[in-house]
Short mmCIF file of C-alpha atoms in Angstrom, two decimals:
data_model
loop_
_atom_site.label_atom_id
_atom_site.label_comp_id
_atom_site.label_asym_id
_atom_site.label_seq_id
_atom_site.Cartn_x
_atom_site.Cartn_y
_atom_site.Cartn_z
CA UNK P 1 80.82 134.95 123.06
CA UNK P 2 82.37 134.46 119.27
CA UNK P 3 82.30 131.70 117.69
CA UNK P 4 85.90 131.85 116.80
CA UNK P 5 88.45 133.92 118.79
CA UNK P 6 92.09 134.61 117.40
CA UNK P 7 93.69 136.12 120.26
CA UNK P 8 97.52 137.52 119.21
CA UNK P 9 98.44 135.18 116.91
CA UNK P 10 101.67 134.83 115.77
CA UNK P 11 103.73 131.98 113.66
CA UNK P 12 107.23 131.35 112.49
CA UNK P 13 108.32 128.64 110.05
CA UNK P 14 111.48 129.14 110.79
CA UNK P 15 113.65 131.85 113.15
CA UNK P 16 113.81 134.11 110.12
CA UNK P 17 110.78 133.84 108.28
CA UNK P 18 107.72 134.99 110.40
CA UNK P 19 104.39 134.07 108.57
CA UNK P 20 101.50 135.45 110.90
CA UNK P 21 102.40 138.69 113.26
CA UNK P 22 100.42 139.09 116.08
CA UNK P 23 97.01 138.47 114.67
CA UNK P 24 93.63 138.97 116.46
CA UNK P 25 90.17 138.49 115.33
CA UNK P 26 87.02 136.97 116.29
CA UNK P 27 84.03 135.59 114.07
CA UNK P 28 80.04 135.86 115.68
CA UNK P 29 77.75 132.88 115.44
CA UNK P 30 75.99 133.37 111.49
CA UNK P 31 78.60 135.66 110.90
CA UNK P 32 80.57 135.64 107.63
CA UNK P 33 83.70 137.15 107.59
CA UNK P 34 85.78 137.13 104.51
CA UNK P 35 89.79 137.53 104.59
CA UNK P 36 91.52 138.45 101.66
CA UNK P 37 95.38 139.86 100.43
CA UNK P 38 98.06 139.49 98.19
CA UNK P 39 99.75 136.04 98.33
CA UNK P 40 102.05 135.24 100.55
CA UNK P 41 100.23 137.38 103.11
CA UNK P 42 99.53 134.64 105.28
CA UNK P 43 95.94 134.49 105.25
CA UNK P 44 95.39 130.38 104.11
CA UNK P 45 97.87 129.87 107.05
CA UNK P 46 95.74 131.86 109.22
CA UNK P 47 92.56 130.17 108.39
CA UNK P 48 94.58 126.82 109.01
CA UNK P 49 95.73 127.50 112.25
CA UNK P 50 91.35 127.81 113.49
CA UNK P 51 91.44 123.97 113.39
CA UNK P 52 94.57 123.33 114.49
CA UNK P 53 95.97 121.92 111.20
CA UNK P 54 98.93 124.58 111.52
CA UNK P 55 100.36 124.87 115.05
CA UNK P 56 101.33 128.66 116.18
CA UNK P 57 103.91 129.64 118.94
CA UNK P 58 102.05 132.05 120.19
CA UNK P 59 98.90 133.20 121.00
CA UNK P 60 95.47 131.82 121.87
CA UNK P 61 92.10 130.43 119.14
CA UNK P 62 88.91 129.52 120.77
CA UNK P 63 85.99 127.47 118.79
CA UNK P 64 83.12 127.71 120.56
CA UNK P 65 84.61 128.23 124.05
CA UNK P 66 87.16 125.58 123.64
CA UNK P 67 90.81 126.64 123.30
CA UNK P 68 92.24 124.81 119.84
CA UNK P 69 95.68 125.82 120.72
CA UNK P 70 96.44 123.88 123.95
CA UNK P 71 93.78 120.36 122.74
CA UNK P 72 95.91 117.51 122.22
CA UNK P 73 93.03 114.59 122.92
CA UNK P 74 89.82 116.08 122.15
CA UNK P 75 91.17 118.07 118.86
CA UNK P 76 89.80 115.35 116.41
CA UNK P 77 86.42 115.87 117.63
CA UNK P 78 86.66 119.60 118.02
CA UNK P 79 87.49 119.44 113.99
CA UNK P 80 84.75 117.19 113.35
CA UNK P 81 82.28 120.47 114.54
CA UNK P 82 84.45 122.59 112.31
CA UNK P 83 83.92 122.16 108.42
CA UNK P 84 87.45 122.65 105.93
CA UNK P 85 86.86 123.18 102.20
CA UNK P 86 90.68 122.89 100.76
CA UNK P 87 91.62 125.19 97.47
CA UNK P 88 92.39 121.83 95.74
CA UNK P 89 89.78 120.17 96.69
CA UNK P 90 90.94 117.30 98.44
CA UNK P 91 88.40 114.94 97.92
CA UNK P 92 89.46 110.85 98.38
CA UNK P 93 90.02 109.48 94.82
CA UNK P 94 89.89 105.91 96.15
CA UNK P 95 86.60 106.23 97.49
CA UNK P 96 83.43 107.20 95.56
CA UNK P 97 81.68 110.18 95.70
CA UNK P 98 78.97 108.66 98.63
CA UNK P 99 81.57 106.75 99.82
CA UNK P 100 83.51 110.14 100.77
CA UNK P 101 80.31 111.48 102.38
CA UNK P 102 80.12 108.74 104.77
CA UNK P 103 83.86 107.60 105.75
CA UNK P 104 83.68 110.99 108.40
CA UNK P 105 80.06 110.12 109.26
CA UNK P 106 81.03 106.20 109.90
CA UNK P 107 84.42 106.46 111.85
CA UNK P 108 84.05 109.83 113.71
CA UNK P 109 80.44 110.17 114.25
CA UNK P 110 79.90 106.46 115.01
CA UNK P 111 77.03 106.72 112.98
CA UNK P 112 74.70 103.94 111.17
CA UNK P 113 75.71 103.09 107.51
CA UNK P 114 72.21 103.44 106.44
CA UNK P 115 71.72 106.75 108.59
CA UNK P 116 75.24 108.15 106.73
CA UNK P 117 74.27 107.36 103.46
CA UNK P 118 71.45 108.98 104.13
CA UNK P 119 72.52 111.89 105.20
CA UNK P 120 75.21 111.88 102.51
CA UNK P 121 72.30 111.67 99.53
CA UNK P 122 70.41 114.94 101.22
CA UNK P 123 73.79 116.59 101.05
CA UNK P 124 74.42 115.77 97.95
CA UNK P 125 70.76 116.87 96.67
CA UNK P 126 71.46 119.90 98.32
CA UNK P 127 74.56 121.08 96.27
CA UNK P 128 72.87 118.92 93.41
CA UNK P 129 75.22 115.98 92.55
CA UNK P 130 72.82 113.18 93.67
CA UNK P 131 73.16 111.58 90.07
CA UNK P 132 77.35 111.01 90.64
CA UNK P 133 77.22 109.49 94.26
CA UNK P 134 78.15 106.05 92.23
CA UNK P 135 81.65 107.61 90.94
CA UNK P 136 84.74 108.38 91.85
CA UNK P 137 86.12 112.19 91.97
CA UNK P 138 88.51 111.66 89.36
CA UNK P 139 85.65 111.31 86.87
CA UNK P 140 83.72 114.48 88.02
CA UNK P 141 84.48 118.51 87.41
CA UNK P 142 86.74 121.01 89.40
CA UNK P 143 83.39 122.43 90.27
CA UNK P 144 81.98 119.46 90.99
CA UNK P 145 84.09 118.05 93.10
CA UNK P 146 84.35 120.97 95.16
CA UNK P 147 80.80 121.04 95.12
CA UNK P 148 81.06 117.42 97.07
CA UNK P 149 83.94 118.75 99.36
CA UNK P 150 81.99 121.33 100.54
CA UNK P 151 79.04 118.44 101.36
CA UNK P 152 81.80 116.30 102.88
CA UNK P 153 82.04 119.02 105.47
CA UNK P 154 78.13 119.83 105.67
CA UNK P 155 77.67 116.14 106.45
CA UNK P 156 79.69 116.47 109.75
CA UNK P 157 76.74 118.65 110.65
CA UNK P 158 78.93 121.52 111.24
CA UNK P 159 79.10 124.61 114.28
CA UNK P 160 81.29 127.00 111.09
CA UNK P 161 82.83 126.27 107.74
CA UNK P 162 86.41 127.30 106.46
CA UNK P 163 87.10 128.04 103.54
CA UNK P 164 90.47 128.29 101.98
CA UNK P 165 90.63 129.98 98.28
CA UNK P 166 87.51 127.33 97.34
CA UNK P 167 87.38 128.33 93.75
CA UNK P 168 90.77 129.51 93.10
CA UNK P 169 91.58 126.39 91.29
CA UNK P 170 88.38 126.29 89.25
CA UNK P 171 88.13 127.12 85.64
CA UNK P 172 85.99 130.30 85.71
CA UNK P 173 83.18 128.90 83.95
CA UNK P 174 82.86 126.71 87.15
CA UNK P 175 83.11 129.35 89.75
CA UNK P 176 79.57 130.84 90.03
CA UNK P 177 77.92 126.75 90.80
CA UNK P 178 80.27 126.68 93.70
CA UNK P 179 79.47 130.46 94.71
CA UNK P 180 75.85 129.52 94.85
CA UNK P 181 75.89 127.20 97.25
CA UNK P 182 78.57 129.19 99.55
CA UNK P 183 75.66 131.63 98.77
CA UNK P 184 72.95 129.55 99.88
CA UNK P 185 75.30 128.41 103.05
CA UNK P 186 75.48 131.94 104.61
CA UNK P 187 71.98 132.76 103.62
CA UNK P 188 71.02 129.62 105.50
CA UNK P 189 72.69 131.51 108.86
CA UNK P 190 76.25 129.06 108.78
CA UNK P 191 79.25 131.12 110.62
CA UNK P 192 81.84 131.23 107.90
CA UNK P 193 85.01 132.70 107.14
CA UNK P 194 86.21 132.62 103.94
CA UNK P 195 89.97 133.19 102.05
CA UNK P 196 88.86 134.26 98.78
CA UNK P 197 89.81 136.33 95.80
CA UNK P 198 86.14 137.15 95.15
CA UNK P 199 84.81 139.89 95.84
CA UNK P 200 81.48 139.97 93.98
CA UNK P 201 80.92 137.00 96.96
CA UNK P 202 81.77 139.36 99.63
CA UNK P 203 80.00 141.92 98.65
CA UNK P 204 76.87 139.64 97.99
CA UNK P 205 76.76 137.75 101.32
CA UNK P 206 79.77 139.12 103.52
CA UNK P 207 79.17 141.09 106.98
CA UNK P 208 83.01 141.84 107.16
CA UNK P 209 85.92 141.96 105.86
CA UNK P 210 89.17 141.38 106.73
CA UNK P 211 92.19 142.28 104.57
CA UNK P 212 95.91 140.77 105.27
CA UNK P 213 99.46 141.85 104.24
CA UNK P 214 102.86 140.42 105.02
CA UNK P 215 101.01 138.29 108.03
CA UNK P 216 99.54 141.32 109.21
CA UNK P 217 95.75 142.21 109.65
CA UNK P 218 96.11 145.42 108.37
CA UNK P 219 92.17 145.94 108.44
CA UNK P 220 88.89 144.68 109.94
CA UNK P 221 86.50 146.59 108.78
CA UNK P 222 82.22 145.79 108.46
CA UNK P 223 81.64 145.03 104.55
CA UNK P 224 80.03 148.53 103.65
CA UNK P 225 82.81 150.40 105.23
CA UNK P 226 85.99 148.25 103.39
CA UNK P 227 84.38 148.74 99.91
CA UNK P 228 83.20 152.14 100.61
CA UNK P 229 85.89 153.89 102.19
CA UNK P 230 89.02 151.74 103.58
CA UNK P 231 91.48 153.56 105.37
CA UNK P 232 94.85 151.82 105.18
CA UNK P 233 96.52 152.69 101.70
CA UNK P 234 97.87 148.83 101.26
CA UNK P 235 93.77 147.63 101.41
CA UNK P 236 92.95 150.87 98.66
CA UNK P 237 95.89 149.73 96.51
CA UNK P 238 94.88 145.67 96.58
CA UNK P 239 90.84 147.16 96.25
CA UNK P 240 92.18 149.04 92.96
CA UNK P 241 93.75 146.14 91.31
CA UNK P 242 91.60 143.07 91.94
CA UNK P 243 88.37 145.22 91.19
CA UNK P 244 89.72 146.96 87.91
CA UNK P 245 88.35 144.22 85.99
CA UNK Y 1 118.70 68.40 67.55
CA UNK Y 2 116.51 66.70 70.18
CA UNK Y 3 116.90 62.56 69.74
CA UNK Y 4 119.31 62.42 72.50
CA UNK Y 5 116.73 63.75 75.05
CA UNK Y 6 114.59 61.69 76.70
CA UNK Y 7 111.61 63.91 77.98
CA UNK Y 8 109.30 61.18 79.42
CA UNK Y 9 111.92 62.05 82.63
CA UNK Y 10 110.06 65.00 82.95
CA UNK Y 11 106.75 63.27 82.69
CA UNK Y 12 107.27 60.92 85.33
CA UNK Y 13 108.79 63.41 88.03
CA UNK Y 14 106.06 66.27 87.78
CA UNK Y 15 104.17 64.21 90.73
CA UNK Y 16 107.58 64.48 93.03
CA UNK Y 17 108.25 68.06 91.26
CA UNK Y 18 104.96 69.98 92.13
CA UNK Y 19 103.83 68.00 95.54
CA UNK Y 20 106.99 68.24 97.27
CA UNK Y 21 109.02 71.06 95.38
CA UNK Y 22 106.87 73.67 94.08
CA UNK Y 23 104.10 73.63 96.87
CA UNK Y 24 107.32 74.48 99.21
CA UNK Y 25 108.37 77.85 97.03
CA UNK Y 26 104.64 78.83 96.33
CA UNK Y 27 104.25 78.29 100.38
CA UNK Y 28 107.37 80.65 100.97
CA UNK Y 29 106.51 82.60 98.42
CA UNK Y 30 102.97 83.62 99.76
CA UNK Y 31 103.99 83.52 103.29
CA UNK Y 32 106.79 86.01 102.82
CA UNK Y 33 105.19 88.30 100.46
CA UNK Y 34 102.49 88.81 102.94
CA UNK Y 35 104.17 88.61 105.94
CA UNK Y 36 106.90 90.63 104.59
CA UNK Y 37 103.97 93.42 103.08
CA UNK Y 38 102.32 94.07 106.59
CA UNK Y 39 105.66 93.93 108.31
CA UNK Y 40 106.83 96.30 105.68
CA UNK Y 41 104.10 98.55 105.94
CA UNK Y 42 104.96 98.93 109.73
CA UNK Y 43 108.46 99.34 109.55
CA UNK Y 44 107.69 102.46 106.80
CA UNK Y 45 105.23 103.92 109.46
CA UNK Y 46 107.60 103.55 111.86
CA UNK Y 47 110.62 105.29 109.90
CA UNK Y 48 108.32 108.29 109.27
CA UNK Y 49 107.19 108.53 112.68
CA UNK Y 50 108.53 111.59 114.65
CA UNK Y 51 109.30 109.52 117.36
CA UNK Y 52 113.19 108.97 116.92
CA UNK Y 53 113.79 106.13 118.82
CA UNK Y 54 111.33 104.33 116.48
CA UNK Y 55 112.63 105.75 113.17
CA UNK Y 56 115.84 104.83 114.31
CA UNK Y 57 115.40 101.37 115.04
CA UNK Y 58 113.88 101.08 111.78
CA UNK Y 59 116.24 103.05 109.41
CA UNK Y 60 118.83 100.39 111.01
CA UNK Y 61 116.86 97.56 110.49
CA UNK Y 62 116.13 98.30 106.62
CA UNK Y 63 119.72 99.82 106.19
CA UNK Y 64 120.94 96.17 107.38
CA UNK Y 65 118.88 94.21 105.56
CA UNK Y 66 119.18 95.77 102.35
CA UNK Y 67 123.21 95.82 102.31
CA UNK Y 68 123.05 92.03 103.25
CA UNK Y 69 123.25 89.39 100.33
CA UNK Y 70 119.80 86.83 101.08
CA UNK Y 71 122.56 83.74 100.96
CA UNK Y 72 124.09 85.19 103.73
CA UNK Y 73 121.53 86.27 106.02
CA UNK Y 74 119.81 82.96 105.19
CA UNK Y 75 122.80 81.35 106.81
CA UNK Y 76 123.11 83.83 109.55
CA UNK Y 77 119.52 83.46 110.92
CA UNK Y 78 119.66 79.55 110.51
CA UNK Y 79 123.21 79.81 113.00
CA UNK Y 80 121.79 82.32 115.14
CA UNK Y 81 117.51 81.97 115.32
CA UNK Y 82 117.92 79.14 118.25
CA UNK Y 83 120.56 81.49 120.41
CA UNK Y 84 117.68 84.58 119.23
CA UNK Y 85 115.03 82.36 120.35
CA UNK Y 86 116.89 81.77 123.33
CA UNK Y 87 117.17 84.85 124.86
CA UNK Y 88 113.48 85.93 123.07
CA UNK Y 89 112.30 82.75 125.18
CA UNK Y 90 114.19 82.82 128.33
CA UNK Y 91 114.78 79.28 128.06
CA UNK Y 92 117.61 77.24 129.32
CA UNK Y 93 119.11 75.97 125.90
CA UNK Y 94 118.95 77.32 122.65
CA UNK Y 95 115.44 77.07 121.14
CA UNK Y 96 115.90 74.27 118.48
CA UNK Y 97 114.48 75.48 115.10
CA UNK Y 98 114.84 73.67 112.09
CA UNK Y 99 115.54 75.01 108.60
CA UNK Y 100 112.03 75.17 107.80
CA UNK Y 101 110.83 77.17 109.87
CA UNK Y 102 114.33 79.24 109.58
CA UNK Y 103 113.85 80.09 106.17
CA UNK Y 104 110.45 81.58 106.45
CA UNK Y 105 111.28 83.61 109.39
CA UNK Y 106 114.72 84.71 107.20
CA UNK Y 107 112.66 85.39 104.21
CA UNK Y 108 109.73 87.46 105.80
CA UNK Y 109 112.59 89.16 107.56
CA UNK Y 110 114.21 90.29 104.51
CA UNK Y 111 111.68 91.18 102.42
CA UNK Y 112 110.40 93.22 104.73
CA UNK Y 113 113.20 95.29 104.45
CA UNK Y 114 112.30 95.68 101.02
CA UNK Y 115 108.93 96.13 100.83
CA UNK Y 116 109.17 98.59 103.73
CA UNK Y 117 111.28 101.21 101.22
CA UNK Y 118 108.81 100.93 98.62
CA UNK Y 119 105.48 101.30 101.55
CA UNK Y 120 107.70 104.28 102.32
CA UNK Y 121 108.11 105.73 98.96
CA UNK Y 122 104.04 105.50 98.15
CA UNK Y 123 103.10 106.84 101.67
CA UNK Y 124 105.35 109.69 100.69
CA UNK Y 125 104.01 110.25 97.62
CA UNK Y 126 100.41 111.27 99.36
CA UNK Y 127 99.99 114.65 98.89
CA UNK Y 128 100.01 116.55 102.41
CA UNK Y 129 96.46 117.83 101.43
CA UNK Y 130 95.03 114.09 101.54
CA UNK Y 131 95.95 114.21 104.99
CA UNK Y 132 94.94 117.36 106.07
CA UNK Y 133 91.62 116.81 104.29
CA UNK Y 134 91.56 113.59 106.71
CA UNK Y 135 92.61 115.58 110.10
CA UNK Y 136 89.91 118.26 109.06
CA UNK Y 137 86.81 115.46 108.91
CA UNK Y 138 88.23 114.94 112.17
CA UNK Y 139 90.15 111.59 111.61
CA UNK Y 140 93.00 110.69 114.19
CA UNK Y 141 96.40 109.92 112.84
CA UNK Y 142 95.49 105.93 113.17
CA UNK Y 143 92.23 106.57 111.12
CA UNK Y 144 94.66 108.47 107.98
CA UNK Y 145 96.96 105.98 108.01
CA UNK Y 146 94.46 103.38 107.47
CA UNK Y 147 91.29 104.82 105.53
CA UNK Y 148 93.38 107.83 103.49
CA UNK Y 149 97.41 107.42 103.53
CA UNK Y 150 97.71 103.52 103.01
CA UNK Y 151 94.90 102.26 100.59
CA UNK Y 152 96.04 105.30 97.82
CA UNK Y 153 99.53 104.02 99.34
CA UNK Y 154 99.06 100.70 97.95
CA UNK Y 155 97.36 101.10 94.93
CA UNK Y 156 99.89 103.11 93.48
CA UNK Y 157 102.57 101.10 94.28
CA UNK Y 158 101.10 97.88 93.51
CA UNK Y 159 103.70 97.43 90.12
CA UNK Y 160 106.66 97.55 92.06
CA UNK Y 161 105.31 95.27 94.77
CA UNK Y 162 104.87 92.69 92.43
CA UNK Y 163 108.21 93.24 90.77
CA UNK Y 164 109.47 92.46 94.24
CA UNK Y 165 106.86 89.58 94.37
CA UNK Y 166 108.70 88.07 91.52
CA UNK Y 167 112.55 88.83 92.54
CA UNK Y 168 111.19 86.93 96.04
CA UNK Y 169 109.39 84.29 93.87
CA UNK Y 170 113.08 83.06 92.01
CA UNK Y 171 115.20 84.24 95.00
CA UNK Y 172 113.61 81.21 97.20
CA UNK Y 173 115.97 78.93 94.97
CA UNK Y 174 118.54 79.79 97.55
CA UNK Y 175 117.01 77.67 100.12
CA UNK Y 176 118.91 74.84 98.52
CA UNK Y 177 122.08 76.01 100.83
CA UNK Y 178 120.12 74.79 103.97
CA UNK Y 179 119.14 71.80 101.76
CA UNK Y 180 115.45 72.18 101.90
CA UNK Y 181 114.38 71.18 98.51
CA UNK Y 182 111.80 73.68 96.70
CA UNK Y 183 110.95 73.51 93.00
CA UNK Y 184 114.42 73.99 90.90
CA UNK Y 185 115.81 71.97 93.95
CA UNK Y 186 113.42 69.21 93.05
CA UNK Y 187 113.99 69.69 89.44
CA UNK Y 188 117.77 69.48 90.07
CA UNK Y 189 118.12 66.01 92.35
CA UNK Y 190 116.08 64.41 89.49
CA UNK Y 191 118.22 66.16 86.86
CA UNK Y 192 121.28 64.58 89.02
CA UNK Y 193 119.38 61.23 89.94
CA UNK Y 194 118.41 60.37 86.42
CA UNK Y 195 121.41 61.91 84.26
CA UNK Y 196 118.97 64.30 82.49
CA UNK Y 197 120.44 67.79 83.02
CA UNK Y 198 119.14 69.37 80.27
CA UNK Y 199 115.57 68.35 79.92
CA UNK Y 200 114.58 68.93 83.57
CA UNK Y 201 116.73 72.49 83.72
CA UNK Y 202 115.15 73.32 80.47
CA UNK Y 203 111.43 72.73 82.29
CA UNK Y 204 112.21 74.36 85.57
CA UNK Y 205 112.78 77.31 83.37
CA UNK Y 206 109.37 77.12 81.07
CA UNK Y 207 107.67 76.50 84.40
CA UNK Y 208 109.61 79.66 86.01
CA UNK Y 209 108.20 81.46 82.84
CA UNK Y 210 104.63 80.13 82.64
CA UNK Y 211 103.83 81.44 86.67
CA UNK Y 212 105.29 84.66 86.10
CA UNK Y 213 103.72 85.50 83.15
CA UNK Y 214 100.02 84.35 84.41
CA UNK Y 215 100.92 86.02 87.64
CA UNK Y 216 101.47 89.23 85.55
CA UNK Y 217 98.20 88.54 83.78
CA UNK Y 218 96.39 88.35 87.02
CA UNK Y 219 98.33 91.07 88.62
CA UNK Y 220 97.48 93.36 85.51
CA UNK Y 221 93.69 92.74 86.39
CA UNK Y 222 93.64 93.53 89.38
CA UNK Y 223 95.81 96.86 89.05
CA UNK Y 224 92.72 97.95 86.43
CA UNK Y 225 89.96 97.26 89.08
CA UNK Y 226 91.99 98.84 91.96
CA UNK Y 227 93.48 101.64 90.76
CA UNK Y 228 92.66 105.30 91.33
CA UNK Y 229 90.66 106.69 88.46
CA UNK Y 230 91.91 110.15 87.84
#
């Protein structure tokens, strides 16, 4: 059984404007599936919709056996299982870095404050910010702090990770520190699907690929098979422009 | 310019002046500020709650409030607070409640009103993200509010609460309509008791000054400890 099931998804914002169109999909346990397309091709809402934090009208989305769309009481715990790293990073700028770590670990988890902290300094040595847990994300990097979001969501202890366009707001310079450690995620065996722009990533660590147009999936293809030979003409044409340089 | 005044007036009031007078307006003043703050800060949850008999209820309330001079309601509530208690209480009569205790109901009532529009206006001003960060750790809509949406909520809007802090601090002069004496009502029976106008007006107003401006000082402190580092 996936881990994630998208079962004929579709999503209107309003009667005229239609944003996903009958989408369907599934994600394996230690899979990682990247979905890319133009903007505006509904893919962030897409990944949004796996953890409930967009509703659809129709269709069906199983995590792990559980079906997302028809939760009302149990969804905050089903999210808890699933980890979200947000394009802008989203990190709470009241709360310091460790402080951040451990506000999920405390209230959801019901975990000890020494035991969070705890687990919120190994998470931090593992994307390798142990030396800022005193500050507060205003003072750190782009990279940085997405570097912390994505330990915010590793400290939930997570079944899959989201990802939605993590380092489309860095500064290129900062890209390849957060890359690593998505690296070093899937290598580690973490399902993951991922809305991205890169495609050095997917290529790297990706077993498919899924490519989105106008709220469409217009192909599903395994990695080897999208880069190699892709058969729609929209996925050639988007292939041709984002890898020209 | 100043050998008709006789200042020693002042001198020999401050006892009457601070105990009676000015521990009354710091006393409404605190109890109305917070009162009115957490009161506030439900009223803007409520308004921006999807549940429309809530938001309803408290769109009215603030809408009233707000178009209401603070003389007027003052005098309203004072009227109508026993009939209110009344019918609150079930009791027989109307609930007797004396002015006292009318004016800090009035007071926490009203600025409520006001400190709910500016909760509202900070709560707004989250970015959706913040929240959706919050739902995605798994938080519950209570848990947001409290841990994500309202501290960032509150720090940012900590200038204008004070302003409002302030207006509220002079605005409990008005409680000399119900005759309940506070500081400047204090200053003023001496003023009238003693024939010295002047010299205890012209203190009520360097007092007036002096709080403010240390509560500004204080105010400015805190702001640079609390606030959001970005």
């Amino acid at each position: 059984m996936p881990m994630i099931t998208i079962e004929n998804v579709s999503k209107w914002y309003n009667p005229t404007f239609q944003v996903l169109k009958n989408c369907t999909t599934s994600v394996d346990k230690g899979e990682v599936v990247v979905v890319c397309g133009p903007s505006g091709s509904g893919k962030s809402t897409l990944i949004k919709t796996v953890n409930a934090l967009e509703p659809v009208q129709e269709g069906t989305i199983m995590v792990d056996g559980l079906n997302v769309t028809t939760m009302k009481k149990d969804l905050p715990k089903l999210r808890s299982r699933v980890g979200m790293v947000f394009q802008h990073f989203e990190l709470f700028p009241h709360l310091k870095i460790v402080d951040n770590l451990m506000l999920g670990q405390t209230i959801v988890l019901g975990r000890s404050e020494d035991a969070a902290r705890a687990k919120a300094m190994a998470m931090l040595e593992r994307v390798g910010l142990t030396a800022h847990a005193q500050k507060f994300p205003g003072q750190l990097s782009g990279g940085q702090q997405q570097r912390v979001a994505i330990a915010r969501a590793l400290v939930m202890d997570p079944i899959c990770m989201l990802f939605d366009e993590p380092t489309s707001a860095l500064d290129p310079e900062m890209i390849n520190e957060v890359l690593d450690v998505m690296v070093a995620l899937a290598k580690e065996g973490m399902t993951m699907m991922v809305v991205t722009h890169e495609m050095g990533f997917a290529k790297k660590v990706a077993n498919r690929v899924i490519f989105m147009d106008a709220g469409e999936i217009v192909e599903d293809a395994q990695k080897d098979d999208f880069f190699g030979s892709p058969r729609s003409e929209r996925a050639q044409q988007f292939l041709s422009k984002i890898l020209a340089h | 310019m100043f050998a008709d005044f006789d200042f020693n007036v002042i001198w020999r009031s401050l006892p009457y002046l601070f105990r009676e007078g000015m521990t009354f307006t710091l006393t409404l003043t605190a109890i109305a500020t917070v009162g009115g703050l957490i009161l506030g800060t439900l009223v803007a949850l409520m308004r921006l709650s999807s549940n429309v008999a809530l938001s309803t209820f408290a769109a009215s309330y603030v809408n009233l409030m707000r178009s209401l001079p603070l003389v007027l309601v003052i005098f309203l509530f004072y009227f109508l607070m026993p009939y209110i208690g009344q019918w609150i209480l079930r009791a027989d009569a109307p609930v007797q409640v004396g002015a006292y205790t009318s004016t800090i109901v009035t007071f926490t009532l009203f600025e409520a009103a006001y400190f709910s529009e500016i909760m509202r206006a900070g709560i707004q001003s989250i970015p959706r993200g913040q929240v959706m960060a919050g739902y995605a750790i798994g938080l519950n809509y209570r848990e947001v509010t409290r841990h994500v949406v309202l501290p960032q909520a509150f720090r940012n809007m900590l200038p204008v609460i004070f302003t409002q802090t302030i207006v509220l601090f002079q605005d409990t002069s008005l409680v000399y309509v119900l005759s309940i004496t506070d500081f400047l009502g204090a200053a003023s029976k001496v003023a009238q008791r003693d024939g010295r106008l002047t010299e205890m007006y012209l203190f009520a107003a360097v007092v007036y000054f002096a709080i403010c401006f240390t509560a500004s000082f204080f105010v400015k402190r805190l702001q640079k400890r609390i606030s959001i580092i970005r």
